[in-house]
Coordinates of C-alpha atoms in Angstrom, one line a residue:
M1 CA -56.8 -0.2 -23.3
A2 CA -55.4 -0.3 -19.7
K3 CA -51.9 -0.4 -21.1
L4 CA -52.6 2.5 -23.4
L5 CA -53.9 4.6 -20.4
S6 CA -50.7 3.6 -18.5
C7 CA -48.6 4.9 -21.4
V8 CA -50.5 8.2 -21.4
L9 CA -50.1 8.7 -17.7
G10 CA -46.7 7.1 -17.3
P11 CA -43.4 8.9 -16.6
R12 CA -40.9 10.1 -19.1
L13 CA -38.3 7.5 -19.9
Y14 CA -34.7 8.9 -20.3
K15 CA -32.3 6.1 -20.5
I16 CA -31.9 2.3 -20.5
Y17 CA -28.7 1.4 -18.9
R18 CA -26.3 -0.8 -20.7
E19 CA -25.3 -4.2 -19.3
R20 CA -22.8 -4.0 -16.5
D21 CA -19.9 -6.3 -15.8
S22 CA -21.4 -9.6 -14.6
E23 CA -18.2 -10.4 -12.6
R24 CA -18.8 -7.5 -10.2
A25 CA -19.0 -8.6 -6.6
Q26 CA -22.5 -9.0 -5.2
S27 CA -23.5 -6.9 -2.3
S28 CA -24.5 -8.5 1.0
V29 CA -27.1 -5.8 1.7
P30 CA -30.6 -7.5 1.6
E31 CA -33.0 -6.4 -1.1
T32 CA -30.6 -4.0 -2.6
P33 CA -28.9 -5.9 -5.4
T34 CA -25.8 -4.5 -7.1
S35 CA -25.7 -6.5 -10.3
V36 CA -28.4 -5.5 -12.7
T37 CA -28.9 -6.9 -16.2
S38 CA -30.0 -4.7 -19.0
P39 CA -33.1 -5.5 -21.2
S40 CA -32.6 -8.5 -23.4
S41 CA -32.5 -6.8 -26.7
S42 CA -28.8 -6.0 -27.4
S43 CA -29.7 -3.8 -30.3
W44 CA -31.3 -1.2 -28.0
D45 CA -29.2 2.0 -27.5
T46 CA -28.5 3.0 -23.9
Y47 CA -30.5 6.3 -24.5
Y48 CA -34.2 5.6 -24.9
Q49 CA -35.2 6.1 -28.5
P50 CA -38.8 7.5 -28.7
R51 CA -40.9 7.2 -31.8
A52 CA -41.5 10.3 -33.8
L53 CA -45.0 10.9 -32.4
E54 CA -43.8 10.6 -28.8
K55 CA -40.7 12.7 -29.5
H56 CA -42.5 15.7 -31.0
A57 CA -45.3 15.6 -28.4
D58 CA -42.6 15.5 -25.6
S59 CA -41.0 18.6 -27.2
I60 CA -44.3 20.5 -27.2
L61 CA -45.1 19.6 -23.6
A62 CA -41.5 20.4 -22.5
L63 CA -41.8 23.8 -24.2
A64 CA -45.1 24.4 -22.5
S65 CA -43.5 23.5 -19.1
V66 CA -40.7 26.1 -19.7
F67 CA -43.2 28.8 -20.6
W68 CA -45.3 28.0 -17.5
S69 CA -42.1 28.3 -15.3
I70 CA -41.2 31.6 -16.9
S71 CA -44.8 32.8 -16.4
Y72 CA -44.8 31.7 -12.8
Y73 CA -41.6 33.7 -11.9
S74 CA -42.8 36.7 -13.8
S75 CA -46.4 36.6 -12.6
P76 CA -46.1 39.5 -10.1
F77 CA -44.8 41.9 -12.8
A78 CA -47.4 40.6 -15.3
F79 CA -50.3 41.1 -12.9
F80 CA -49.0 44.6 -12.1
Y81 CA -48.8 45.5 -15.8
L82 CA -52.2 44.1 -16.6
Y83 CA -53.7 45.9 -13.7
R84 CA -52.2 49.2 -14.8
K85 CA -53.5 48.7 -18.3
G86 CA -57.0 47.7 -17.1
Y87 CA -56.9 44.1 -18.4
L88 CA -58.1 42.5 -15.2
G89 CA -61.7 43.5 -15.6
L90 CA -64.4 40.9 -16.0
S91 CA -64.9 41.7 -19.6
K92 CA -61.3 40.9 -20.3
V93 CA -60.8 38.0 -17.9
V94 CA -63.7 35.9 -19.3
P95 CA -62.3 35.7 -22.9
F96 CA -58.8 35.0 -21.5
S97 CA -60.2 32.1 -19.5
H98 CA -61.7 30.7 -22.7
Y99 CA -58.3 30.9 -24.4
A100 CA -56.6 29.2 -21.4
G101 CA -59.2 26.4 -21.4
T102 CA -58.7 25.8 -25.1
L103 CA -54.9 25.7 -24.6
L104 CA -55.2 23.2 -21.8
L105 CA -57.4 20.9 -24.0
L106 CA -54.8 21.1 -26.7
L107 CA -52.1 20.1 -24.3
A108 CA -54.2 17.3 -23.0
G109 CA -54.6 16.1 -26.6
V110 CA -50.8 16.3 -27.1
A111 CA -50.3 14.2 -24.0
C112 CA -52.7 11.6 -25.4
L113 CA -50.8 11.5 -28.7
R114 CA -47.6 11.0 -26.7
G115 CA -49.2 8.1 -24.9
I116 CA -50.1 6.5 -28.3
G117 CA -46.5 7.0 -29.4
R118 CA -45.3 5.2 -26.2
W119 CA -47.8 2.4 -26.7
T120 CA -46.4 1.6 -30.1
N121 CA -42.9 1.4 -28.7
P122 CA -41.9 -2.0 -27.3
Q123 CA -39.2 -0.5 -25.1
Y124 CA -41.7 1.8 -23.3
R125 CA -44.3 -1.0 -23.0
Q126 CA -41.7 -3.3 -21.3
F127 CA -40.7 -0.5 -19.0
I128 CA -44.2 0.4 -17.9
T129 CA -45.0 -3.3 -17.3
I130 CA -41.9 -3.5 -15.0
L131 CA -42.8 -0.3 -13.2
E132 CA -46.4 -1.4 -12.5
A133 CA -45.2 -4.8 -11.3
T134 CA -42.7 -3.1 -8.9
H135 CA -45.4 -0.8 -7.5
R136 CA -47.6 -3.9 -6.8
N137 CA -44.8 -6.0 -5.4
Q138 CA -41.4 -4.5 -4.4
S139 CA -39.6 -7.8 -4.6
A140 CA -35.8 -7.9 -5.2
E141 CA -36.3 -9.2 -8.7
N142 CA -38.7 -6.4 -9.7
K143 CA -36.4 -3.8 -8.2
R144 CA -33.5 -5.3 -10.1
Q145 CA -35.3 -5.0 -13.4
L146 CA -36.5 -1.5 -12.6
A147 CA -32.9 -0.4 -11.9
N148 CA -32.2 -0.8 -15.6
Y149 CA -34.2 2.4 -16.4
N150 CA -33.7 6.1 -15.7
F151 CA -37.1 7.8 -15.7
D152 CA -39.0 10.7 -14.1
F153 CA -38.2 10.0 -10.4
R154 CA -41.6 11.0 -9.2
S155 CA -42.9 7.6 -10.3
W156 CA -40.1 5.7 -8.6
P157 CA -41.4 3.6 -5.7
V158 CA -40.3 4.5 -2.2
D159 CA -37.5 2.3 -1.0
F160 CA -37.1 3.5 2.6
H161 CA -39.5 5.2 5.0
W162 CA -38.4 7.4 7.9
E163 CA -40.4 5.4 10.4
E164 CA -39.0 2.1 9.1
P165 CA -36.4 1.6 11.9
S166 CA -38.1 -0.3 14.8
S167 CA -36.5 2.1 17.3
R168 CA -38.3 5.0 15.7
K169 CA -41.7 3.3 16.0
E170 CA -41.1 2.5 19.7
S171 CA -39.5 5.8 20.7
R172 CA -41.3 9.1 21.4
G173 CA -38.1 11.1 21.3
G174 CA -37.5 10.7 17.5
P175 CA -38.6 13.1 14.8
S176 CA -42.3 13.8 14.3
R177 CA -44.1 14.7 11.1
R178 CA -43.3 18.3 12.0
G179 CA -39.6 17.6 11.6
V180 CA -36.4 16.9 13.5
A181 CA -35.0 19.1 16.2
L182 CA -33.1 22.2 15.2
L183 CA -31.1 24.7 17.3
R184 CA -33.3 27.9 17.5
P185 CA -31.7 31.4 17.4
E186 CA -31.8 33.6 20.5
P187 CA -34.4 36.3 20.5
L188 CA -33.2 39.6 19.0
H189 CA -34.3 41.6 22.1
R190 CA -33.9 39.4 25.1
G191 CA -35.7 40.4 28.2
T192 CA -38.5 42.2 26.3
A193 CA -42.0 41.2 27.4
D194 CA -43.7 39.4 24.6
T195 CA -47.1 41.2 25.0
L196 CA -49.9 41.3 22.4
L197 CA -48.9 44.9 21.6
N198 CA -45.3 43.9 20.8
R199 CA -46.5 41.0 18.7
V200 CA -48.7 43.4 16.6
K201 CA -45.8 45.8 16.2
K202 CA -43.5 42.9 15.0
L203 CA -46.1 41.5 12.6
P204 CA -45.3 43.7 9.5
C205 CA -41.6 42.9 9.9
Q206 CA -42.4 39.2 10.3
V207 CA -44.6 39.1 7.2
T208 CA -42.0 40.9 5.2
S209 CA -39.3 38.5 6.3
Y210 CA -41.5 35.5 5.4
L211 CA -42.2 36.9 1.9
V212 CA -38.6 37.6 1.3
A213 CA -37.4 34.2 2.5
H214 CA -40.0 32.3 0.4
T215 CA -39.6 34.2 -2.8
L216 CA -36.2 35.9 -3.4
G217 CA -34.2 34.6 -0.5
R218 CA -34.7 30.9 -0.9
R219 CA -33.9 31.0 -4.7
M220 CA -30.8 33.1 -4.1
L221 CA -29.6 30.8 -1.4
Y222 CA -30.3 27.6 -3.3
P223 CA -30.3 28.4 -7.0
G224 CA -30.2 24.6 -7.8
S225 CA -33.8 24.4 -6.8
V226 CA -34.9 26.7 -9.7
Y227 CA -36.7 24.7 -12.3
L228 CA -35.2 26.5 -15.3
L229 CA -31.6 25.8 -14.1
Q230 CA -32.4 22.1 -13.6
K231 CA -33.9 22.0 -17.1
A232 CA -30.7 23.4 -18.6
L233 CA -28.6 21.0 -16.6
M234 CA -30.7 17.9 -17.4
P235 CA -28.3 16.4 -20.0
V236 CA -25.4 16.8 -17.7
L237 CA -27.3 15.2 -14.8
L238 CA -28.4 12.3 -16.9
Q239 CA -24.8 11.7 -18.0
G240 CA -23.5 11.9 -14.5
Q241 CA -26.1 9.5 -13.2
A242 CA -25.3 7.0 -16.0
R243 CA -21.6 7.1 -15.1
L244 CA -22.5 6.4 -11.4
V245 CA -24.7 3.5 -12.4
E246 CA -22.8 1.9 -15.3
E247 CA -19.2 2.5 -14.3
C248 CA -19.4 2.7 -10.4
N249 CA -22.3 0.1 -10.0
G250 CA -24.4 2.7 -8.2
R251 CA -27.8 2.0 -6.8
R252 CA -30.5 4.6 -6.8
A253 CA -33.1 4.8 -4.0
K254 CA -36.0 7.0 -3.0
L255 CA -36.3 7.9 0.7
L256 CA -39.4 9.3 2.4
A257 CA -38.6 11.9 5.0
C258 CA -40.7 12.7 8.0
D259 CA -42.1 15.9 6.3
G260 CA -43.3 13.9 3.3
N261 CA -40.5 15.0 1.0
E262 CA -39.0 12.3 -1.3
I263 CA -35.2 12.3 -1.3
D264 CA -33.2 11.1 -4.3
T265 CA -30.1 9.1 -3.3
M266 CA -27.3 7.2 -5.0
F267 CA -25.2 4.5 -3.2
V268 CA -21.9 3.1 -4.4
D269 CA -20.8 0.0 -2.4
R270 CA -17.1 -0.7 -2.1
R271 CA -17.2 -3.2 0.7
G272 CA -16.5 -6.1 -1.6
T273 CA -13.2 -4.6 -2.9
A274 CA -9.7 -5.1 -1.6
E275 CA -9.4 -1.5 -0.6
P276 CA -9.7 -1.1 3.2
Q277 CA -11.3 2.3 3.0
G278 CA -14.3 0.7 1.1
Q279 CA -15.5 -0.5 4.5
K280 CA -16.2 3.2 5.4
L281 CA -19.2 5.1 4.1
V282 CA -18.9 8.7 3.1
I283 CA -22.2 10.6 3.1
C284 CA -21.8 13.6 0.8
C285 CA -23.7 16.8 1.3
E286 CA -23.7 19.0 -1.9
G287 CA -23.5 22.8 -2.3
N288 CA -26.4 25.2 -3.1
A289 CA -26.2 24.4 -6.9
G290 CA -24.7 20.9 -6.5
F291 CA -26.2 17.6 -7.4
Y292 CA -24.9 14.1 -6.5
E293 CA -24.8 13.3 -10.3
V294 CA -22.0 15.9 -10.8
G295 CA -21.0 17.0 -7.3
C296 CA -18.5 16.3 -4.6
V297 CA -19.2 12.5 -4.5
S298 CA -16.5 12.0 -7.2
T299 CA -13.7 12.9 -4.6
P300 CA -14.4 10.0 -2.1
L301 CA -15.2 7.7 -5.0
E302 CA -11.8 8.2 -6.5
A303 CA -10.3 7.7 -3.0
G304 CA -11.9 4.2 -2.8
Y305 CA -14.6 4.8 -0.2
S306 CA -18.2 3.6 -0.2
V307 CA -20.3 6.6 -1.0
L308 CA -23.9 7.7 -0.4
G309 CA -24.9 10.9 -2.3
W310 CA -28.3 12.7 -2.0
N311 CA -30.0 15.7 -3.5
H312 CA -31.4 18.6 -1.5
P313 CA -35.2 18.9 -1.3
G314 CA -36.3 20.5 -4.6
F315 CA -33.2 19.4 -6.5
A316 CA -33.5 17.0 -9.4
G317 CA -35.5 13.9 -8.2
S318 CA -36.0 15.2 -4.6
T319 CA -39.2 16.9 -3.8
G320 CA -40.0 19.9 -1.5
V321 CA -38.1 23.2 -1.0
P322 CA -34.6 23.5 0.6
F323 CA -35.4 25.4 3.9
P324 CA -33.3 24.4 6.9
Q325 CA -36.0 22.3 8.5
N326 CA -36.5 20.3 5.3
E327 CA -32.8 20.0 4.9
A328 CA -32.3 18.5 8.3
N329 CA -35.3 16.2 7.8
A330 CA -33.7 14.9 4.6
M331 CA -30.4 14.4 6.2
D332 CA -32.0 12.5 9.0
V333 CA -33.6 9.9 6.7
V334 CA -30.4 9.6 4.7
V335 CA -28.4 8.7 7.9
Q336 CA -31.2 6.3 9.0
F337 CA -31.1 4.7 5.5
A338 CA -27.3 4.2 5.8
I339 CA -27.5 2.6 9.2
H340 CA -30.7 0.5 9.0
R341 CA -30.8 -0.5 5.3
L342 CA -27.3 -0.3 4.0
G343 CA -25.9 -1.8 7.2
F344 CA -23.2 0.7 8.2
Q345 CA -22.4 1.3 11.9
P346 CA -22.3 5.0 12.9
Q347 CA -18.6 4.5 13.7
D348 CA -18.0 3.6 10.0
I349 CA -19.7 6.7 8.6
I350 CA -17.9 9.9 7.6
I351 CA -19.8 13.0 6.9
Y352 CA -18.3 15.1 4.0
A353 CA -19.7 18.4 2.9
W354 CA -18.9 21.1 0.4
S355 CA -20.0 24.7 0.8
I356 CA -23.6 25.1 2.0
G357 CA -23.7 21.4 2.6
G358 CA -21.9 22.1 5.8
F359 CA -25.3 22.9 7.4
T360 CA -26.7 19.3 7.0
A361 CA -23.3 17.8 7.8
T362 CA -22.9 19.7 11.1
W363 CA -26.6 18.9 11.9
A364 CA -25.9 15.2 11.4
A365 CA -22.7 15.4 13.5
M366 CA -24.7 17.1 16.3
S367 CA -27.6 14.6 16.1
Y368 CA -25.5 11.4 15.5
P369 CA -22.5 12.0 17.7
D370 CA -21.1 8.5 17.1
V371 CA -20.3 9.1 13.4
S372 CA -16.6 8.6 12.7
A373 CA -15.6 12.0 11.4
V374 CA -16.7 15.3 9.7
I375 CA -14.9 16.9 6.7
L376 CA -16.1 20.3 5.7
D377 CA -14.7 21.7 2.4
A378 CA -15.2 25.4 1.6
S379 CA -17.8 25.9 4.3
F380 CA -18.6 28.8 6.6
D381 CA -19.6 29.5 10.2
D382 CA -22.8 31.4 9.8
L383 CA -24.9 32.7 6.9
V384 CA -25.6 36.2 8.1
P385 CA -22.3 37.8 7.2
L386 CA -22.4 36.3 3.7
A387 CA -26.0 37.4 3.2
L388 CA -25.1 41.0 4.3
K389 CA -22.2 40.9 1.8
V390 CA -24.6 40.7 -1.3
M391 CA -27.4 42.9 -0.1
P392 CA -27.6 46.7 0.3
D393 CA -26.5 48.1 3.7
S394 CA -30.0 49.7 4.1
W395 CA -31.4 46.2 4.3
R396 CA -29.2 45.0 7.1
G397 CA -32.0 44.7 9.7
L398 CA -34.4 42.9 7.2
V399 CA -31.6 40.5 6.0
T400 CA -30.5 39.6 9.6
R401 CA -34.1 39.0 10.7
T402 CA -35.0 37.0 7.6
V403 CA -31.9 34.7 7.9
R404 CA -32.3 34.1 11.6
Q405 CA -36.1 33.3 11.4
H406 CA -36.2 31.4 8.1
L407 CA -32.7 30.6 6.7
N408 CA -30.6 30.1 9.8
L409 CA -27.6 28.1 8.7
N410 CA -25.7 28.1 12.0
N411 CA -22.9 25.7 11.1
A412 CA -20.5 26.7 13.8
E413 CA -23.0 26.4 16.6
Q414 CA -24.0 22.9 15.4
L415 CA -20.4 21.8 14.9
C416 CA -19.4 22.7 18.5
R417 CA -22.0 20.1 19.7
Y418 CA -19.9 17.4 18.0
Q419 CA -17.1 15.6 20.0
G420 CA -15.4 13.7 17.2
P421 CA -12.6 14.4 14.7
V422 CA -13.1 17.4 12.4
L423 CA -11.2 18.6 9.3
L424 CA -11.8 21.9 7.6
I425 CA -10.5 22.6 4.1
R426 CA -10.0 26.2 3.2
R427 CA -9.9 27.4 -0.4
T428 CA -7.2 30.1 -0.6
K429 CA -8.8 31.7 -3.6
D430 CA -12.4 31.3 -2.5
E431 CA -14.6 34.0 -4.1
I432 CA -17.9 32.9 -2.5
I433 CA -17.5 32.6 1.3
T434 CA -15.2 35.7 1.5
T435 CA -16.9 38.9 2.7
T436 CA -14.6 41.2 0.8
V437 CA -12.5 40.0 -2.2
P438 CA -11.0 36.5 -2.8
E439 CA -7.4 37.9 -2.3
D440 CA -8.3 38.9 1.3
I441 CA -7.9 35.4 2.8
M442 CA -8.8 36.7 6.3
S443 CA -12.3 37.5 5.2
N444 CA -12.9 33.8 4.4
R445 CA -15.6 32.6 6.8
G446 CA -13.8 29.3 7.1
N447 CA -11.4 31.1 9.4
D448 CA -14.3 32.0 11.8
L449 CA -15.5 28.4 11.7
L450 CA -12.0 27.1 12.8
L451 CA -11.7 29.8 15.5
K452 CA -15.1 29.1 17.0
L453 CA -14.4 25.3 17.0
L454 CA -11.0 25.7 18.7
Q455 CA -12.3 28.3 21.2
H456 CA -15.1 25.9 22.2
R457 CA -12.9 22.8 22.5
Y458 CA -9.8 24.4 23.9
P459 CA -10.9 27.7 25.6
R460 CA -7.7 28.1 27.8
V461 CA -5.4 27.5 24.8
M462 CA -7.3 29.9 22.6
A463 CA -6.9 32.7 25.1
E464 CA -5.5 36.0 24.0
E465 CA -2.0 34.7 23.0
G466 CA -3.3 31.6 21.3
L467 CA -6.0 33.5 19.4
Q468 CA -3.5 36.1 18.2
V469 CA -1.0 33.6 16.9
V470 CA -3.6 31.5 15.1
R471 CA -4.9 34.6 13.3
Q472 CA -1.3 35.3 12.2
W473 CA -1.1 31.8 10.8
L474 CA -4.5 32.1 9.0
E475 CA -3.2 35.3 7.3
A476 CA -0.5 33.3 5.6
S477 CA -1.1 33.3 1.9
S478 CA 1.3 30.5 1.0
Q479 CA 2.7 27.3 2.5
L480 CA 6.1 29.0 2.9
E481 CA 4.6 31.7 5.1
E482 CA 2.7 29.1 7.1
A483 CA 5.9 27.2 7.7
S484 CA 7.7 30.4 8.7
I485 CA 5.1 31.3 11.3
Y486 CA 5.1 27.7 12.6
S487 CA 8.9 27.6 12.9
R488 CA 9.1 31.1 14.4
W489 CA 7.3 29.9 17.5
E490 CA 9.4 26.6 17.5
V491 CA 6.3 24.3 17.8
E492 CA 7.4 21.0 19.2
E493 CA 4.8 18.5 18.0
D494 CA 5.9 15.7 20.2
W495 CA 5.5 17.9 23.3
C496 CA 2.1 19.1 22.1
L497 CA 1.0 15.5 21.6
S498 CA 2.2 14.4 25.0
V499 CA 0.4 17.3 26.7
L500 CA -2.9 16.5 25.0
R501 CA -2.6 12.8 25.6
S502 CA -1.9 13.2 29.2
Y503 CA -4.9 15.5 29.7
Q504 CA -7.1 13.1 27.8
A505 CA -5.9 10.1 29.9
E506 CA -6.6 12.1 33.1
H507 CA -9.9 13.9 32.3
G508 CA -11.5 12.0 29.5
P509 CA -12.2 12.9 25.8
D510 CA -15.3 15.1 26.2
F511 CA -14.9 18.8 25.2
P512 CA -14.4 21.5 26.3
W513 CA -10.9 20.9 27.7
S514 CA -9.2 23.1 30.3
V515 CA -5.8 22.1 29.0
G516 CA -3.4 25.1 29.0
E517 CA -4.8 26.7 32.2
D518 CA -1.5 26.6 34.1
M519 CA 0.7 26.9 31.0
S520 CA 3.0 29.6 29.9
A521 CA 2.1 32.0 27.0
D522 CA 4.7 30.3 24.7
G523 CA 3.2 26.9 25.5
R524 CA -0.3 28.1 24.7
R525 CA 1.0 29.6 21.4
Q526 CA 2.6 26.3 20.5
L527 CA -0.5 24.3 21.3
A528 CA -2.8 26.7 19.5
L529 CA -0.7 26.6 16.3
F530 CA -0.4 22.8 16.5
L531 CA -4.2 22.4 16.9
A532 CA -5.0 24.9 14.1
R533 CA -2.7 23.1 11.7
K534 CA -4.3 19.7 12.6
H535 CA -7.9 21.0 12.1
L536 CA -7.5 23.1 8.9
H537 CA -5.8 22.3 5.6
N538 CA -5.4 24.8 2.8
F539 CA -6.2 24.0 -0.8
E540 CA -5.0 26.5 -3.4
A541 CA -8.2 26.8 -5.6
T542 CA -11.4 28.7 -6.1
H543 CA -14.7 27.8 -4.5
C544 CA -16.0 25.5 -7.2
S545 CA -12.8 23.6 -8.2
P546 CA -13.2 19.8 -7.6
L547 CA -11.2 18.6 -4.6
P548 CA -8.6 16.0 -5.8
A549 CA -8.7 12.6 -4.2
Q550 CA -5.2 13.0 -2.6
N551 CA -6.6 16.0 -0.7
F552 CA -9.4 13.9 0.8
Q553 CA -7.8 13.0 4.1
M554 CA -9.2 11.7 7.4
P555 CA -9.3 14.2 10.2
W556 CA -6.6 14.1 12.9
H557 CA -7.4 12.6 16.3
L558 CA -5.4 11.6 19.4

């Protein structure tokens, strides 16, 4: 009877992974085995085959879940319509509650029938036995057996806790349960006394901004968190996860962040291979509709690096909602997991981000300054200009206030706090982070990210002459035009390198540098073009085109 109850309340089982190559190298990471054997029955298909009773009951419950999601999103309009028609009176609500109760009882009965179907299936009984054993004792052997299965991630046991590192337990300066530290925006009206009267005046605007951010704004900014989209993508996500596990020997793990959110991660270890880049770990930060199963992790994987992918809060197996604070909390536990569980030193970690993932990447670079490098692909400097692009002009004040207070993705500000090597990849046909049309390459916000970074690091070089010539270089729409501008100013790379190395030897590596202070205008132009070319590479593609492995290059450094 206990086993039957476990089958009724157990998670949905999607896939049983096929046996992987037994000759793969074993990882040296403790309690995170890389070689997993599949269930003993060779006749079992890799996709879990439910019995007819479970299959039909699952279909009914899945349909009910979709209808509930649609009802949730349309509830404000439904309530307004019912109110106008007079259907919200007590005489109407009581019969409706009876219907709703009857429907819930029917669905509970369907769930029980599904449990019976699972109980009669030896595959599911074996799975639920392993899952229960792992929850009781998270030994290496139990985890090895559980890794054979892909199931509803909510039931996966936690593998790593944000307080697990001993330094976190002893230090008071680390993150609290309220979250890690973020850079806060400047007040909109500096110098204004924050009196009770002013607070009351601001209250309606603040309430409106909160409602917009937590309803329309968050779903527009992170469409991947919408349940219906995830439901539609489920077959693709399962296929992508199977590829990572079966072909790349990936290892899935659940991390518990300081805010209580559970973060879904996938680690591919290449340290046992002959490729030297396998000793480096690339932590991948996905876009606003990206998942590690089908996202940018494929690029560093093809290039031979060890890779750690993770899903935003509210995406696929990760819980929560993707607000900036939750995003930073998730990134923090991912980096901690890489250092303290996977065994990588910060100097061996590269942060790689695509699109909106630039926020968590720049936060990690700011908070963990010893990481090796940062690569930002198709990212932007600040969210406000892009938000104003898609909203009516009459909403300008509301949009700016909402972004600054609740959705402040200040990538450039965070990146300027990082001292290490940076590479920006600009898509020349980007249709997402341009503020006008894709053909207008100067409206690409990646340009502003580059300019703000160079102006912070080399303020004397990026004075009027340097800023002007870099803008001309950024306007080039082809490699031929870029080379023409570069040769027009007769940039001597050896001279630029000698100037920068001499300054570094004399003053140290910390930015900002005052190099160029006593230099001619032509010299500043040469240095500005040289630095711009080293920090930004063009990729002739649209926003969502996968980045080829040959374009995944380490940033330049002296």
